[in-house]
Amino acid sequence: MKIAGNTFLLVEDEPIISFALEDMMMDAGAQTQCASSLDAGLALADSMAFDGAVLDVNLHGRESYPLARKLLGKGSAVVFATGYGVEPLPDDLAQVETVAKPYNMDAITAAFERIEKAGK
């Protein structure tokens, strides 16, 4: 999946990481909507369509799994971001790509390319 020309939901509770991710995605040609909490992300997912999403796994102590399920159900490509290393995911989310923090645009792009290649 190409970044340029697509719309992405970015959900990250650390402001510095959120700003950096948004800048990287916009520099790559993406349109973005940002949220800093699970509830805000769910509200955006209810009101908009997204081609893809980058979701912090842990949002103020709450897992982003319900948001991932909602987005996947709507046909969005989802990538998890985590600073805790590769965590075991629930069985129904085991196929979701994960990038470890700190990440760069190459890692994000590669994750979405793997999703496209796998036909997810």
Coordinates of C-alpha atoms in Angstrom, one line a residue:
M1 CA 0.0 0.0 0.0
K2 CA 1.4 3.3 -1.0
I3 CA 1.5 6.1 1.6
A4 CA 1.1 9.0 -0.9
G5 CA -2.5 9.9 -1.7
N6 CA -4.1 7.8 1.0
T7 CA -5.8 8.9 4.2
F8 CA -4.4 7.5 7.5
L9 CA -5.6 7.6 11.1
L10 CA -2.7 8.1 13.5
V11 CA -3.3 7.3 17.2
E12 CA -0.5 8.0 19.6
D13 CA -0.6 9.3 23.1
E14 CA 2.9 10.7 23.3
P15 CA 2.7 14.2 21.7
I16 CA 6.3 14.3 20.4
I17 CA 5.9 10.9 18.7
S18 CA 2.5 11.9 17.3
F19 CA 3.9 15.1 15.8
A20 CA 6.9 13.3 14.3
L21 CA 4.7 10.6 12.8
E22 CA 2.3 13.1 11.4
D23 CA 5.1 15.0 9.8
M24 CA 6.7 11.9 8.3
M25 CA 3.3 10.7 6.9
M26 CA 2.5 14.1 5.4
D27 CA 6.0 14.5 3.9
A28 CA 5.3 11.1 2.2
G29 CA 2.1 12.5 0.7
A30 CA -0.5 11.1 3.1
Q31 CA -3.5 12.9 4.5
T32 CA -3.8 12.3 8.2
Q33 CA -6.2 12.6 11.1
C34 CA -4.6 12.3 14.6
A35 CA -6.0 11.2 17.9
S36 CA -4.3 10.8 21.3
S37 CA -6.7 8.4 23.0
L38 CA -8.7 5.3 22.3
D39 CA -12.0 7.1 22.5
A40 CA -10.9 9.9 20.1
G41 CA -9.6 7.3 17.7
L42 CA -12.9 5.3 17.9
A43 CA -14.9 8.5 17.2
L44 CA -12.8 9.3 14.2
A45 CA -13.2 5.7 12.9
D46 CA -16.9 6.1 13.3
S47 CA -17.1 9.4 11.4
M48 CA -14.5 8.9 8.6
A49 CA -13.1 6.3 6.2
F50 CA -9.4 5.6 6.4
D51 CA -7.1 3.7 4.0
G52 CA -4.8 2.8 6.8
A53 CA -3.9 3.5 10.4
V54 CA -0.9 3.5 12.7
L55 CA -2.0 2.7 16.2
D56 CA 0.0 2.9 19.4
V57 CA -0.7 -0.4 21.2
N58 CA -0.9 1.2 24.7
L59 CA -2.9 4.4 24.9
H60 CA -2.9 5.8 28.4
G61 CA -3.0 2.3 29.8
R62 CA -5.7 1.1 27.4
E63 CA -5.0 -1.2 24.5
S64 CA -5.9 0.0 21.0
Y65 CA -7.2 -3.5 20.0
P66 CA -10.9 -2.4 19.8
L67 CA -10.0 0.3 17.4
A68 CA -7.9 -2.0 15.3
R69 CA -10.8 -4.4 15.1
K70 CA -13.2 -1.7 14.0
L71 CA -10.8 -0.4 11.3
L72 CA -10.0 -3.8 10.0
G73 CA -13.7 -4.5 9.8
K74 CA -14.1 -1.4 7.6
G75 CA -11.3 -2.6 5.3
S76 CA -8.5 -0.3 6.6
A77 CA -4.9 -1.5 6.7
V78 CA -3.6 -1.4 10.3
V79 CA -0.1 -1.2 11.7
F80 CA 0.6 -1.3 15.5
A81 CA 3.4 0.7 17.0
T82 CA 4.9 -0.3 20.3
G83 CA 7.7 0.7 22.6
Y84 CA 7.5 -2.5 24.5
G85 CA 9.1 -4.8 21.9
V86 CA 7.1 -7.4 20.0
E87 CA 4.1 -8.3 22.2
P88 CA 1.9 -11.3 21.7
L89 CA -1.3 -10.0 20.1
P90 CA -4.8 -11.5 20.5
D91 CA -5.4 -14.3 18.1
D92 CA -7.8 -12.3 15.9
L93 CA -5.1 -9.6 15.5
A94 CA -2.1 -11.8 15.1
Q95 CA -1.8 -10.9 11.4
V96 CA -1.5 -7.2 12.1
E97 CA 1.9 -5.7 11.3
T98 CA 3.8 -4.3 14.2
V99 CA 6.7 -1.7 14.2
A100 CA 8.9 -1.1 17.2
K101 CA 9.5 2.4 18.6
P102 CA 11.5 4.3 17.7
Y103 CA 10.6 3.8 14.1
N104 CA 11.2 5.7 10.9
M105 CA 9.3 6.2 7.7
D106 CA 11.1 3.3 6.1
A107 CA 9.7 1.0 8.8
I108 CA 6.2 2.3 8.4
T109 CA 6.3 2.1 4.6
A110 CA 7.7 -1.4 4.7
A111 CA 4.9 -2.5 7.1
F112 CA 2.2 -1.2 4.7
E113 CA 3.9 -2.8 1.8
R114 CA 3.9 -6.2 3.6
I115 CA 0.2 -5.7 4.2
E116 CA -0.4 -5.0 0.5
K117 CA 1.8 -8.0 -0.6
A118 CA -0.1 -10.3 1.8
G119 CA -3.4 -9.1 0.5
K120 CA -4.6 -8.2 4.0

